[in-house]
Structures are given as structure tokens and as C-alpha cells.
DNA sequence: AGTATTTTTTCGAGGCTCGAAAAAATAGAG
DNA sequence: CTCTATTTTTTCGAGCCTCGAAAAAATACT
């Protein structure tokens, strides 16, 4: 059950709030912070004075040259880039990418590597990850005083506590406790996140007007993934990262899915499924391991040129996505959707069937008003999401510590 | 965005916590409350002294005669039944039921009425509701000093803010702002809740060990409804009460649903659907308006006796529920399920097909371990849920007031 | 140079929680 | 029957925290 609020929690929470306000607003003045947080000027003054003294925030002279106003000019508060750094590690099919990011959110170093994730041994996969992290940490060019947090992201299922990868399509191995492994190796707190959840977080930071309290990010890639923000919080399953939209059942006993089951949404809308249908291989055909982005783009071009099996394949994908979204909307009500990944570039081919299908569901009552946005490139989004997740952890747990972790409502998934 | 914590919020929150602890635990001593809330004995002493002085709590001599312990005996704290009262109004098909409940949760008066909800005019329906509430409020036998809150529940869809019924199967009329109507009429704060959500809340109070942080209540009745608790909070849609499990799509373009669409779970598992299949009327047959509980029980008996269309109808219902649950579990991970309503009494007929279907979904990976519980009688559950919801509102908003409602995380759905 | 205006800091007041110690209330020992 | 050990509850002063009001700071306008 929820736990009492101690007197000392007060300061901690309000510190966290000031830091969060600065991270969101960019260069807010103390007065602006007071307005958005609802705290008094005196309190904000005291807290920001502390934070500046601790090197967490910095004062920056009025950024705008056009200071037309009369009185004492506002002085903006900004995040001190040198207060800390975080590292992101994104592990995707045959590709490993890390970045070091300063406290203000700027990338200060990165490194990428191709690897054969599908055939690598478990130890080799882990070894590559730790090695690349070590290289970045030991880079003498980089004055990385303090990497305070590492956030990993992987396609697939992670556990609720963001400690381990439970299953992933990019490797045959399961249950790898990446967070613990990195923490043991480097002594830096780490979390293991789901890629689509990070996409959702990144969208929220990129465009808070459009993606605020309720929205959906769907990854249209080899598999189908989803990141869901509801009521301002990242939605996760009770045991796992959850939100396995791609494995909702579209047609009982339908097409063969990569997961071994039948009729999943992914078995109609994943790249391999579109490929399979376009090649007319039949719904029982074994899913191929990978379809290159170039091949997918060729498929889309063919579908746009003539009415053939390619176009029909995209129609089926749209239908599956539409019915799936309709079922999802029956549960959560409609919300803006961002389509991310290679096939988002072919959304023109998918959309008509999708809208037709969704209109036939209870959740799609006002299907006209549901807005879709597309973003073909998922990797930058995932990286940004990881960075923001790691940075907000630092904001809260390192720069505003003091609340003992108790049973109950600990660790809200604030997106 | 979230708002700063003011100094005076502290006391309010801790007051609310003490009240909540007493409501949960029954007759806890101050020492026990200190232990569960994590606050110091001094604080608990001060707060409970206030609350007793205000007539909200009462001291009760050591309830247990067997006070074997050595030192000063604990004195239990209880809710003062006279501190307030709440009223519940449950509106279901052809039936209206109200109850007055004291602050300690005991029913002190009730009244029930049959009506023909399907054919009544809008005004007549509203009139019946206000009339029955007025009779209870004006009852001279009852010393109802202060009904502090009214909670209504109805089958169907309500809005997120618990103000209005948006749509309900029990009446052709839509968008009735029951909460506002009652508030205007009687000047008592009211909310309009979804029946299945109230079931979920009641289950949590009845059996907190089984139904704690994550569970599902499914109403198997004429229609199919769902109440969902995730991470300790009632799950609602972004605009409506949400959780329209019955209208997730089971088979695209499948059986005709009462909602006018095709292939919804309800079109296979609702009473009318089981009836239709048992009578072999075909999937396009118009759903009947009502099937009596007696008829449903007869159907179940027939299905148990011989392998015929009745048994097949229950099998199809199980299959639809199983695939639906599988899709749901793909999103939220498996959780304990309570089946409520007439057809829960026929769960033996439903379960085999349900388990078989769920085992074929991604969400049902460990389908063996998913536990189902049945409760044939929904009405008492709904009433209890309403009562607890209204009482916790009183706990928080009347007896621990002081936090201004701002934009942001206001009104958590604590189940 | 003086005044108006806006932002930020300072300072005392009032609250809240906490820990330690005292007070209260009982069971058991002699 | 008295005294001691034990447990619960209250009391009290200390230490923080936030707040409002007033002062100080920094600029534009006249």
C-alpha cells in the first residue's frame, strides 16, 4: 500500500520538480518555474540556489536579445552539461550502437558496430556489449568524469523492473540480465528497456503538443512492436514490458507467426509477412529471418505501380493493423498513433485498409479523427528515448535522492 | 505536468493515509498504523487525536478478549459510523436499486424497484432515479444527517470523469449526465461509474490477498463487460470508462453483435450469443433483447446433459473469451480473472475451450497457471464497489481536504 | 538622473514530522 | 499486595520546509 510522506521527502520531491521543469522548458527563469510548479518564489529561489551550488544547474544570461520588457531581466536556468553523463546502448538486429550524452542532452561521443546477432553465442553477444561500453568509458579523448547511468534498449520483451531481456527476435538466447551484467562490470546503474517504449518516450520529448498524455507508437519492422503512453505514463505489463500488440490475435488459427503461433497481427503486418504474401508463399510458409530495407522499399514501389500480390499484401497488413488497433481502442479509447520503421514509409499503401478495418470496430467509432503520423527511421528515436530515460533517472534518483524504496508505488513510469 | 508539493499538502496526505489504513485494517492500533504507513508514532498520535476529535474515528476497547501480551494494551481505532453516510444507486436492466451506507460501511437502508428500462422515456428514467434517491434521503425513519456522496453504477460506457453515462445497453437513450443531474437536484456530490469497474473494486476489498495489484473482473451476462485493475489502480480509457473487452474483435466480419458490428467477443460469449448458437439461429440472427436467467440455466443444464448445439454454443463462447483474453494478456501480461454473472455459473462448460484458445496465444504462455474464480451474482458486488468508491471519496476529499485540483495527476483511480 | 517595473533574494512566522523521554496501562514475580 | 518488566501512547523540543511580505537588484522609460 502507499506509504506516508515524510517531512524530508518534501524537499526531495520539489527539487526533482524543479529539475524536471528545467529539463522540459529549456531555459526557464525562476519565475516561470514558480508558475509551472505552483510553488512560491521563495521556495524556487532556495532550491535553485542549492542546485546551482551543487553544480547541477547553471545560470545563463538572458538568451533572447530582444528583452523588450521593463524590469529586471529574467535569468534563465539551464542544466549544467558537466553535471553528469549517461550512456545509451541500442541493440538491434545485427547492429549495436552506443552513445555518450551529457547532462544537458547533447551527444558527446558515439560508436556503432555491425554484428551477426542471430548466430552469435550468448557470451559473445554479452561480450560485445560490455566491450563497446568499456571502450567508450575508457576513451581518453573524452573527459567523461561520471557516467551516472546506462540505458540499454532491445527489440523484444524485457521484464517489468527493466533488469533483463526475456526474449528477443534478434537472438536465439533468452533471459539475459543485461542490466545486472553491466552494473557488475562497471559499477554504473543500468536498465534494460524495450525499444518501442523508448520510441514513445522520445516522441513525447520531440513533440509534447502532439504526444502528451495518451498516444501510441507502433514499430512496423520485421516484427511489430508497440510503445504506449496512457495518462502521461508509460504503460507496461505486470510482469514484462508488455504491450505486445504484434501478438494480439487477428485471426484465430490464421497465418503462421514468427513466434510459432498462428493468427497474430504480426503474421500479417510484419515485414516477413508482407514479403510472404507478396511472394504468394502461403500463410503456412516459414517466416524468413530478415528482409532488407531495400527489398521492402522495392516491394512498396511494386505495390504502388500495379494492382498485384504486393498491393494485396499491404492491404492485408493494413487490415490486420486496423482490427488490432480497433481492439486496442476498445480497451483504451482512441489516441494519436505514430507509425515508425521501414514500413511506415509505405503507410500510404497500408492506410486505406487500416481505416476500413478500424471503422468496423467498436474502438474505431470516430475513425476519421484518429491521426496517424509516420517516421521511417526508428533508431534515432530509440536512442533519444534511452537518453531521456537515463537522464530523468539521474534527475530523480541521483540529484534528488532521499526516499527509501519501499513496497508500493515506487518507480512510476513517467515517460 | 505534475505540481509541487505544498507544505500543507503534507498533513492532508498523511491524514488520508491514516484514514485509509483504518478502513483497510478494521481496528488497527496506532502502533500498527505507524508500522504500515512508515510514519512516526508521534505523527500518528497527533493525526489520530485530531481525527477522533473531529468525530471521524473512534476508539474501541481492545476487541480481542485474549490480550495475552504484557504491556499496555493496544486500543483499536475504528471508523465512526456516524461520521457520514453515502448512497449507492445501481441501474441495471429493468432494475433499480439504492442503498444507504454508513461511514463504517454498513448498509442502513435500501430500496429496490423493477422498471422497464428498455422502453422508458429519457425523462422517466431520470425521474425514477431522482425519485428513489429523494425517498431515501427524506425517509424519517432514518436519521441520515449527512449523505456526503452518491455513487451510481450502470452497465455500459461512462465518461472518464465519472460524470455521465455515454451509452448503455439497458436504455436506448445516450449521454445522460446522471452525476450532474443528482448534484443539481440534491446538492450532494455524485459520480457515475461503470458497473464492471465497481465489481473490480469490490473484489479487491473482499479478497485483497487474491485481488491485489493486477486482476481482471469479467461480467458474463447479456453483454460482456470488464473491470481491470493494473498496478493497484483501476484502469480506465482516456475518454471513457474503457475496458470494452466485449467489443474486442474475435473474428473479423464474424457474428453479428448487439452493438451493430461484427465479430466482437460479445457476439460469441454474451447470453444472447450463446442463446442464438444453442438455438442454431445463425450468426446473422438479430440479437434478442433479453434472455432470462432461468433460460440460461436451462441451457447450461442441457449442455451438461448431452453433446448438442447447447454445448457447442458454450464451446464457442469459451473460444471467443479465450482468444480475447489471450490478446488482452499480450498487452498486460496474465493476471487472475474473476468471472462474474449468470454465465459464470456455467464456467465449467466454458473453461475447456477457453483454456485451449488461450494456450494458442502469446499472452497465454503459461495458461495453466492463470487462475479463474467464479461469482454468479453481480449485483451485490456492484453495490459493494459503489459503496467503497463513495466512502473512499469521502475519506479523501471531505475528511482530508485541502489540495487544490490542478491540471495533472489529479484523481488517481485507486481501486 | 529619477521613476516605474519586473525579477530575485531575504527574513521571520507558522506548520509538520521526528526522536527521545515521559506517561499510561497491563501481566507476571515474589 | 507490591514491585518490576513490558508495551503502547502522549508530550515536548529540535530541525526542516514552505510561505508571504518586504527588501534588494536590475533594467527600461521619461
PDB file of N, CA, C and O in Angstrom, chain B residues 155-206:
ATOM      1  N   UNK B 155     -24.500  -0.430 -16.285  1.00  0.00           N
ATOM      2  CA  UNK B 155     -23.841  -1.229 -17.304  1.00  0.00           C
ATOM      3  C   UNK B 155     -23.676  -0.359 -18.534  1.00  0.00           C
ATOM      4  O   UNK B 155     -24.602   0.350 -18.929  1.00  0.00           O
ATOM      5  N   UNK B 156     -22.514  -0.370 -19.124  1.00  0.00           N
ATOM      6  CA  UNK B 156     -22.297   0.430 -20.321  1.00  0.00           C
ATOM      7  C   UNK B 156     -21.093   1.329 -20.181  1.00  0.00           C
ATOM      8  O   UNK B 156     -20.210   1.080 -19.371  1.00  0.00           O
ATOM      9  N   UNK B 157     -21.094   2.380 -20.980  1.00  0.00           N
ATOM     10  CA  UNK B 157     -19.911   3.228 -21.055  1.00  0.00           C
ATOM     11  C   UNK B 157     -20.174   4.548 -20.340  1.00  0.00           C
ATOM     12  O   UNK B 157     -21.204   5.175 -20.546  1.00  0.00           O
ATOM     13  N   UNK B 158     -19.243   4.923 -19.493  1.00  0.00           N
ATOM     14  CA  UNK B 158     -19.335   6.215 -18.829  1.00  0.00           C
ATOM     15  C   UNK B 158     -18.118   7.033 -19.234  1.00  0.00           C
ATOM     16  O   UNK B 158     -17.165   6.499 -19.788  1.00  0.00           O
ATOM     17  N   UNK B 159     -18.155   8.326 -18.943  1.00  0.00           N
ATOM     18  CA  UNK B 159     -17.010   9.139 -19.335  1.00  0.00           C
ATOM     19  C   UNK B 159     -15.909   9.065 -18.284  1.00  0.00           C
ATOM     20  O   UNK B 159     -16.147   8.650 -17.149  1.00  0.00           O
ATOM     21  N   UNK B 160     -14.699   9.450 -18.688  1.00  0.00           N
ATOM     22  CA  UNK B 160     -13.546   9.318 -17.788  1.00  0.00           C
ATOM     23  C   UNK B 160     -13.747  10.023 -16.470  1.00  0.00           C
ATOM     24  O   UNK B 160     -13.209   9.613 -15.450  1.00  0.00           O
ATOM     25  N   UNK B 161     -14.459  11.140 -16.492  1.00  0.00           N
ATOM     26  CA  UNK B 161     -14.570  11.931 -15.281  1.00  0.00           C
ATOM     27  C   UNK B 161     -15.709  11.475 -14.392  1.00  0.00           C
ATOM     28  O   UNK B 161     -16.048  12.143 -13.426  1.00  0.00           O
ATOM     29  N   UNK B 162     -16.325  10.356 -14.772  1.00  0.00           N
ATOM     30  CA  UNK B 162     -17.383   9.769 -13.960  1.00  0.00           C
ATOM     31  C   UNK B 162     -18.541  10.741 -13.752  1.00  0.00           C
ATOM     32  O   UNK B 162     -19.084  10.856 -12.667  1.00  0.00           O
ATOM     33  N   UNK B 163     -18.889  11.462 -14.829  1.00  0.00           N
ATOM     34  CA  UNK B 163     -19.997  12.402 -14.739  1.00  0.00           C
ATOM     35  C   UNK B 163     -21.240  11.862 -15.430  1.00  0.00           C
ATOM     36  O   UNK B 163     -22.354  12.117 -14.992  1.00  0.00           O
ATOM     37  N   UNK B 164     -21.064  11.171 -16.546  1.00  0.00           N
ATOM     38  CA  UNK B 164     -22.218  10.848 -17.372  1.00  0.00           C
ATOM     39  C   UNK B 164     -22.172   9.418 -17.897  1.00  0.00           C
ATOM     40  O   UNK B 164     -21.099   8.836 -18.061  1.00  0.00           O
ATOM     41  N   UNK B 165     -23.348   8.878 -18.132  1.00  0.00           N
ATOM     42  CA  UNK B 165     -23.462   7.658 -18.902  1.00  0.00           C
ATOM     43  C   UNK B 165     -23.437   8.053 -20.371  1.00  0.00           C
ATOM     44  O   UNK B 165     -24.191   8.936 -20.798  1.00  0.00           O
ATOM     45  N   UNK B 166     -22.560   7.453 -21.143  1.00  0.00           N
ATOM     46  CA  UNK B 166     -22.482   7.795 -22.557  1.00  0.00           C
ATOM     47  C   UNK B 166     -23.358   6.860 -23.391  1.00  0.00           C
ATOM     48  O   UNK B 166     -24.027   7.283 -24.322  1.00  0.00           O
ATOM     49  N   UNK B 167     -23.318   5.592 -23.016  1.00  0.00           N
ATOM     50  CA  UNK B 167     -24.110   4.613 -23.750  1.00  0.00           C
ATOM     51  C   UNK B 167     -24.352   3.440 -22.825  1.00  0.00           C
ATOM     52  O   UNK B 167     -23.482   3.093 -22.024  1.00  0.00           O
ATOM     53  N   UNK B 168     -25.543   2.875 -22.909  1.00  0.00           N
ATOM     54  CA  UNK B 168     -25.813   1.710 -22.086  1.00  0.00           C
ATOM     55  C   UNK B 168     -26.762   0.767 -22.810  1.00  0.00           C
ATOM     56  O   UNK B 168     -27.679   1.218 -23.506  1.00  0.00           O
ATOM     57  N   UNK B 169     -26.565  -0.515 -22.645  1.00  0.00           N
ATOM     58  CA  UNK B 169     -27.475  -1.469 -23.279  1.00  0.00           C
ATOM     59  C   UNK B 169     -28.849  -1.515 -22.619  1.00  0.00           C
ATOM     60  O   UNK B 169     -29.773  -2.067 -23.191  1.00  0.00           O
ATOM     61  N   UNK B 170     -28.985  -0.904 -21.437  1.00  0.00           N
ATOM     62  CA  UNK B 170     -30.262  -1.034 -20.755  1.00  0.00           C
ATOM     63  C   UNK B 170     -31.264   0.023 -21.192  1.00  0.00           C
ATOM     64  O   UNK B 170     -32.422  -0.006 -20.796  1.00  0.00           O
ATOM     65  N   UNK B 171     -30.817   0.980 -21.972  1.00  0.00           N
ATOM     66  CA  UNK B 171     -31.743   2.018 -22.433  1.00  0.00           C
ATOM     67  C   UNK B 171     -31.323   2.492 -23.812  1.00  0.00           C
ATOM     68  O   UNK B 171     -30.138   2.503 -24.137  1.00  0.00           O
ATOM     69  N   UNK B 172     -32.289   2.916 -24.628  1.00  0.00           N
ATOM     70  CA  UNK B 172     -31.922   3.445 -25.947  1.00  0.00           C
ATOM     71  C   UNK B 172     -31.332   4.850 -25.860  1.00  0.00           C
ATOM     72  O   UNK B 172     -30.716   5.325 -26.799  1.00  0.00           O
ATOM     73  N   UNK B 173     -31.526   5.508 -24.722  1.00  0.00           N
ATOM     74  CA  UNK B 173     -31.056   6.883 -24.610  1.00  0.00           C
ATOM     75  C   UNK B 173     -29.558   6.937 -24.330  1.00  0.00           C
ATOM     76  O   UNK B 173     -28.999   6.034 -23.735  1.00  0.00           O
ATOM     77  N   UNK B 174     -28.937   8.016 -24.786  1.00  0.00           N
ATOM     78  CA  UNK B 174     -27.487   8.143 -24.596  1.00  0.00           C
ATOM     79  C   UNK B 174     -27.161   9.469 -23.942  1.00  0.00           C
ATOM     80  O   UNK B 174     -28.001  10.363 -23.870  1.00  0.00           O
ATOM     81  N   UNK B 175     -25.925   9.569 -23.470  1.00  0.00           N
ATOM     82  CA  UNK B 175     -25.399  10.816 -22.919  1.00  0.00           C
ATOM     83  C   UNK B 175     -26.307  11.427 -21.855  1.00  0.00           C
ATOM     84  O   UNK B 175     -26.830  12.523 -22.018  1.00  0.00           O
ATOM     85  N   UNK B 176     -26.524  10.690 -20.795  1.00  0.00           N
ATOM     86  CA  UNK B 176     -27.278  11.235 -19.674  1.00  0.00           C
ATOM     87  C   UNK B 176     -26.291  11.571 -18.567  1.00  0.00           C
ATOM     88  O   UNK B 176     -25.594  10.702 -18.053  1.00  0.00           O
ATOM     89  N   UNK B 177     -26.256  12.838 -18.201  1.00  0.00           N
ATOM     90  CA  UNK B 177     -25.275  13.294 -17.207  1.00  0.00           C
ATOM     91  C   UNK B 177     -25.812  13.074 -15.796  1.00  0.00           C
ATOM     92  O   UNK B 177     -26.099  14.016 -15.062  1.00  0.00           O
ATOM     93  N   UNK B 178     -25.944  11.822 -15.418  1.00  0.00           N
ATOM     94  CA  UNK B 178     -26.548  11.477 -14.137  1.00  0.00           C
ATOM     95  C   UNK B 178     -25.880  12.174 -12.955  1.00  0.00           C
ATOM     96  O   UNK B 178     -26.552  12.631 -12.032  1.00  0.00           O
ATOM     97  N   UNK B 179     -24.567  12.248 -12.987  1.00  0.00           N
ATOM     98  CA  UNK B 179     -23.866  12.848 -11.853  1.00  0.00           C
ATOM     99  C   UNK B 179     -24.289  14.295 -11.675  1.00  0.00           C
ATOM    100  O   UNK B 179     -24.633  14.731 -10.570  1.00  0.00           O
ATOM    101  N   UNK B 180     -24.299  15.046 -12.774  1.00  0.00           N
ATOM    102  CA  UNK B 180     -24.701  16.449 -12.689  1.00  0.00           C
ATOM    103  C   UNK B 180     -26.162  16.572 -12.267  1.00  0.00           C
ATOM    104  O   UNK B 180     -26.511  17.444 -11.470  1.00  0.00           O
ATOM    105  N   UNK B 181     -26.999  15.703 -12.824  1.00  0.00           N
ATOM    106  CA  UNK B 181     -28.429  15.767 -12.503  1.00  0.00           C
ATOM    107  C   UNK B 181     -28.647  15.601 -11.005  1.00  0.00           C
ATOM    108  O   UNK B 181     -29.348  16.383 -10.364  1.00  0.00           O
ATOM    109  N   UNK B 182     -28.020  14.584 -10.427  1.00  0.00           N
ATOM    110  CA  UNK B 182     -28.210  14.362  -8.992  1.00  0.00           C
ATOM    111  C   UNK B 182     -27.576  15.466  -8.158  1.00  0.00           C
ATOM    112  O   UNK B 182     -28.126  15.869  -7.136  1.00  0.00           O
ATOM    113  N   UNK B 183     -26.444  15.946  -8.595  1.00  0.00           N
ATOM    114  CA  UNK B 183     -25.808  17.028  -7.834  1.00  0.00           C
ATOM    115  C   UNK B 183     -26.687  18.272  -7.832  1.00  0.00           C
ATOM    116  O   UNK B 183     -26.867  18.926  -6.802  1.00  0.00           O
ATOM    117  N   UNK B 184     -27.236  18.587  -9.000  1.00  0.00           N
ATOM    118  CA  UNK B 184     -28.105  19.765  -9.077  1.00  0.00           C
ATOM    119  C   UNK B 184     -29.344  19.578  -8.213  1.00  0.00           C
ATOM    120  O   UNK B 184     -29.811  20.501  -7.560  1.00  0.00           O
ATOM    121  N   UNK B 185     -29.872  18.363  -8.229  1.00  0.00           N
ATOM    122  CA  UNK B 185     -31.128  18.102  -7.537  1.00  0.00           C
ATOM    123  C   UNK B 185     -30.950  18.120  -6.024  1.00  0.00           C
ATOM    124  O   UNK B 185     -31.762  18.669  -5.290  1.00  0.00           O
ATOM    125  N   UNK B 186     -29.891  17.482  -5.551  1.00  0.00           N
ATOM    126  CA  UNK B 186     -29.779  17.276  -4.103  1.00  0.00           C
ATOM    127  C   UNK B 186     -28.595  18.004  -3.474  1.00  0.00           C
ATOM    128  O   UNK B 186     -28.433  17.977  -2.251  1.00  0.00           O
ATOM    129  N   UNK B 187     -27.745  18.570  -4.291  1.00  0.00           N
ATOM    130  CA  UNK B 187     -26.591  19.257  -3.744  1.00  0.00           C
ATOM    131  C   UNK B 187     -25.581  18.329  -3.090  1.00  0.00           C
ATOM    132  O   UNK B 187     -24.822  18.723  -2.214  1.00  0.00           O
ATOM    133  N   UNK B 188     -25.611  17.079  -3.509  1.00  0.00           N
ATOM    134  CA  UNK B 188     -24.663  16.108  -2.954  1.00  0.00           C
ATOM    135  C   UNK B 188     -23.738  15.664  -4.087  1.00  0.00           C
ATOM    136  O   UNK B 188     -24.211  15.312  -5.162  1.00  0.00           O
ATOM    137  N   UNK B 189     -22.429  15.680  -3.858  1.00  0.00           N
ATOM    138  CA  UNK B 189     -21.511  15.253  -4.912  1.00  0.00           C
ATOM    139  C   UNK B 189     -21.824  13.828  -5.361  1.00  0.00           C
ATOM    140  O   UNK B 189     -22.092  12.956  -4.532  1.00  0.00           O
ATOM    141  N   UNK B 190     -21.825  13.621  -6.662  1.00  0.00           N
ATOM    142  CA  UNK B 190     -22.175  12.304  -7.187  1.00  0.00           C
ATOM    143  C   UNK B 190     -21.227  11.912  -8.301  1.00  0.00           C
ATOM    144  O   UNK B 190     -20.606  12.772  -8.936  1.00  0.00           O
ATOM    145  N   UNK B 191     -21.082  10.620  -8.513  1.00  0.00           N
ATOM    146  CA  UNK B 191     -20.307  10.149  -9.660  1.00  0.00           C
ATOM    147  C   UNK B 191     -21.062   9.035 -10.356  1.00  0.00           C
ATOM    148  O   UNK B 191     -21.859   8.333  -9.746  1.00  0.00           O
ATOM    149  N   UNK B 192     -20.786   8.900 -11.626  1.00  0.00           N
ATOM    150  CA  UNK B 192     -21.431   7.889 -12.464  1.00  0.00           C
ATOM    151  C   UNK B 192     -20.377   6.890 -12.885  1.00  0.00           C
ATOM    152  O   UNK B 192     -19.484   7.210 -13.652  1.00  0.00           O
ATOM    153  N   UNK B 193     -20.488   5.687 -12.361  1.00  0.00           N
ATOM    154  CA  UNK B 193     -19.432   4.705 -12.568  1.00  0.00           C
ATOM    155  C   UNK B 193     -19.890   3.570 -13.479  1.00  0.00           C
ATOM    156  O   UNK B 193     -21.079   3.324 -13.637  1.00  0.00           O
ATOM    157  N   UNK B 194     -18.901   2.897 -14.008  1.00  0.00           N
ATOM    158  CA  UNK B 194     -19.174   1.712 -14.804  1.00  0.00           C
ATOM    159  C   UNK B 194     -19.323   0.500 -13.883  1.00  0.00           C
ATOM    160  O   UNK B 194     -18.544   0.323 -12.946  1.00  0.00           O
ATOM    161  N   UNK B 195     -20.309  -0.331 -14.152  1.00  0.00           N
ATOM    162  CA  UNK B 195     -20.602  -1.447 -13.243  1.00  0.00           C
ATOM    163  C   UNK B 195     -19.418  -2.395 -13.053  1.00  0.00           C
ATOM    164  O   UNK B 195     -19.129  -2.829 -11.940  1.00  0.00           O
ATOM    165  N   UNK B 196     -18.726  -2.704 -14.145  1.00  0.00           N
ATOM    166  CA  UNK B 196     -17.641  -3.681 -14.022  1.00  0.00           C
ATOM    167  C   UNK B 196     -16.456  -3.110 -13.243  1.00  0.00           C
ATOM    168  O   UNK B 196     -15.752  -3.845 -12.550  1.00  0.00           O
ATOM    169  N   UNK B 197     -16.259  -1.814 -13.370  1.00  0.00           N
ATOM    170  CA  UNK B 197     -15.211  -1.210 -12.560  1.00  0.00           C
ATOM    171  C   UNK B 197     -15.541  -1.338 -11.080  1.00  0.00           C
ATOM    172  O   UNK B 197     -14.659  -1.593 -10.248  1.00  0.00           O
ATOM    173  N   UNK B 198     -16.812  -1.184 -10.753  1.00  0.00           N
ATOM    174  CA  UNK B 198     -17.211  -1.318  -9.352  1.00  0.00           C
ATOM    175  C   UNK B 198     -17.039  -2.761  -8.874  1.00  0.00           C
ATOM    176  O   UNK B 198     -16.646  -3.011  -7.734  1.00  0.00           O
ATOM    177  N   UNK B 199     -17.317  -3.697  -9.765  1.00  0.00           N
ATOM    178  CA  UNK B 199     -17.078  -5.106  -9.404  1.00  0.00           C
ATOM    179  C   UNK B 199     -15.617  -5.318  -9.033  1.00  0.00           C
ATOM    180  O   UNK B 199     -15.300  -5.996  -8.046  1.00  0.00           O
ATOM    181  N   UNK B 200     -14.754  -4.746  -9.836  1.00  0.00           N
ATOM    182  CA  UNK B 200     -13.326  -4.919  -9.578  1.00  0.00           C
ATOM    183  C   UNK B 200     -12.952  -4.333  -8.213  1.00  0.00           C
ATOM    184  O   UNK B 200     -12.238  -4.960  -7.425  1.00  0.00           O
ATOM    185  N   UNK B 201     -13.475  -3.162  -7.932  1.00  0.00           N
ATOM    186  CA  UNK B 201     -13.172  -2.535  -6.650  1.00  0.00           C
ATOM    187  C   UNK B 201     -13.672  -3.403  -5.497  1.00  0.00           C
ATOM    188  O   UNK B 201     -12.976  -3.619  -4.501  1.00  0.00           O
ATOM    189  N   UNK B 202     -14.874  -3.932  -5.672  1.00  0.00           N
ATOM    190  CA  UNK B 202     -15.433  -4.765  -4.606  1.00  0.00           C
ATOM    191  C   UNK B 202     -14.606  -6.024  -4.395  1.00  0.00           C
ATOM    192  O   UNK B 202     -14.334  -6.425  -3.258  1.00  0.00           O
ATOM    193  N   UNK B 203     -14.168  -6.633  -5.472  1.00  0.00           N
ATOM    194  CA  UNK B 203     -13.355  -7.845  -5.339  1.00  0.00           C
ATOM    195  C   UNK B 203     -12.094  -7.547  -4.548  1.00  0.00           C
ATOM    196  O   UNK B 203     -11.650  -8.343  -3.714  1.00  0.00           O
ATOM    197  N   UNK B 204     -11.543  -6.385  -4.786  1.00  0.00           N
ATOM    198  CA  UNK B 204     -10.313  -6.027  -4.106  1.00  0.00           C
ATOM    199  C   UNK B 204     -10.540  -5.888  -2.605  1.00  0.00           C
ATOM    200  O   UNK B 204      -9.697  -6.285  -1.799  1.00  0.00           O
ATOM    201  N   UNK B 205     -11.695  -5.331  -2.223  1.00  0.00           N
ATOM    202  CA  UNK B 205     -11.967  -5.201  -0.795  1.00  0.00           C
ATOM    203  C   UNK B 205     -12.340  -6.546  -0.191  1.00  0.00           C
ATOM    204  O   UNK B 205     -12.017  -6.819   0.965  1.00  0.00           O
ATOM    205  N   UNK B 206     -13.015  -7.369  -0.978  1.00  0.00           N
ATOM    206  CA  UNK B 206     -13.438  -8.662  -0.431  1.00  0.00           C
ATOM    207  C   UNK B 206     -12.271  -9.589  -0.192  1.00  0.00           C
ATOM    208  O   UNK B 206     -12.230 -10.309   0.801  1.00  0.00           O
TER     209      UNK B 206
END
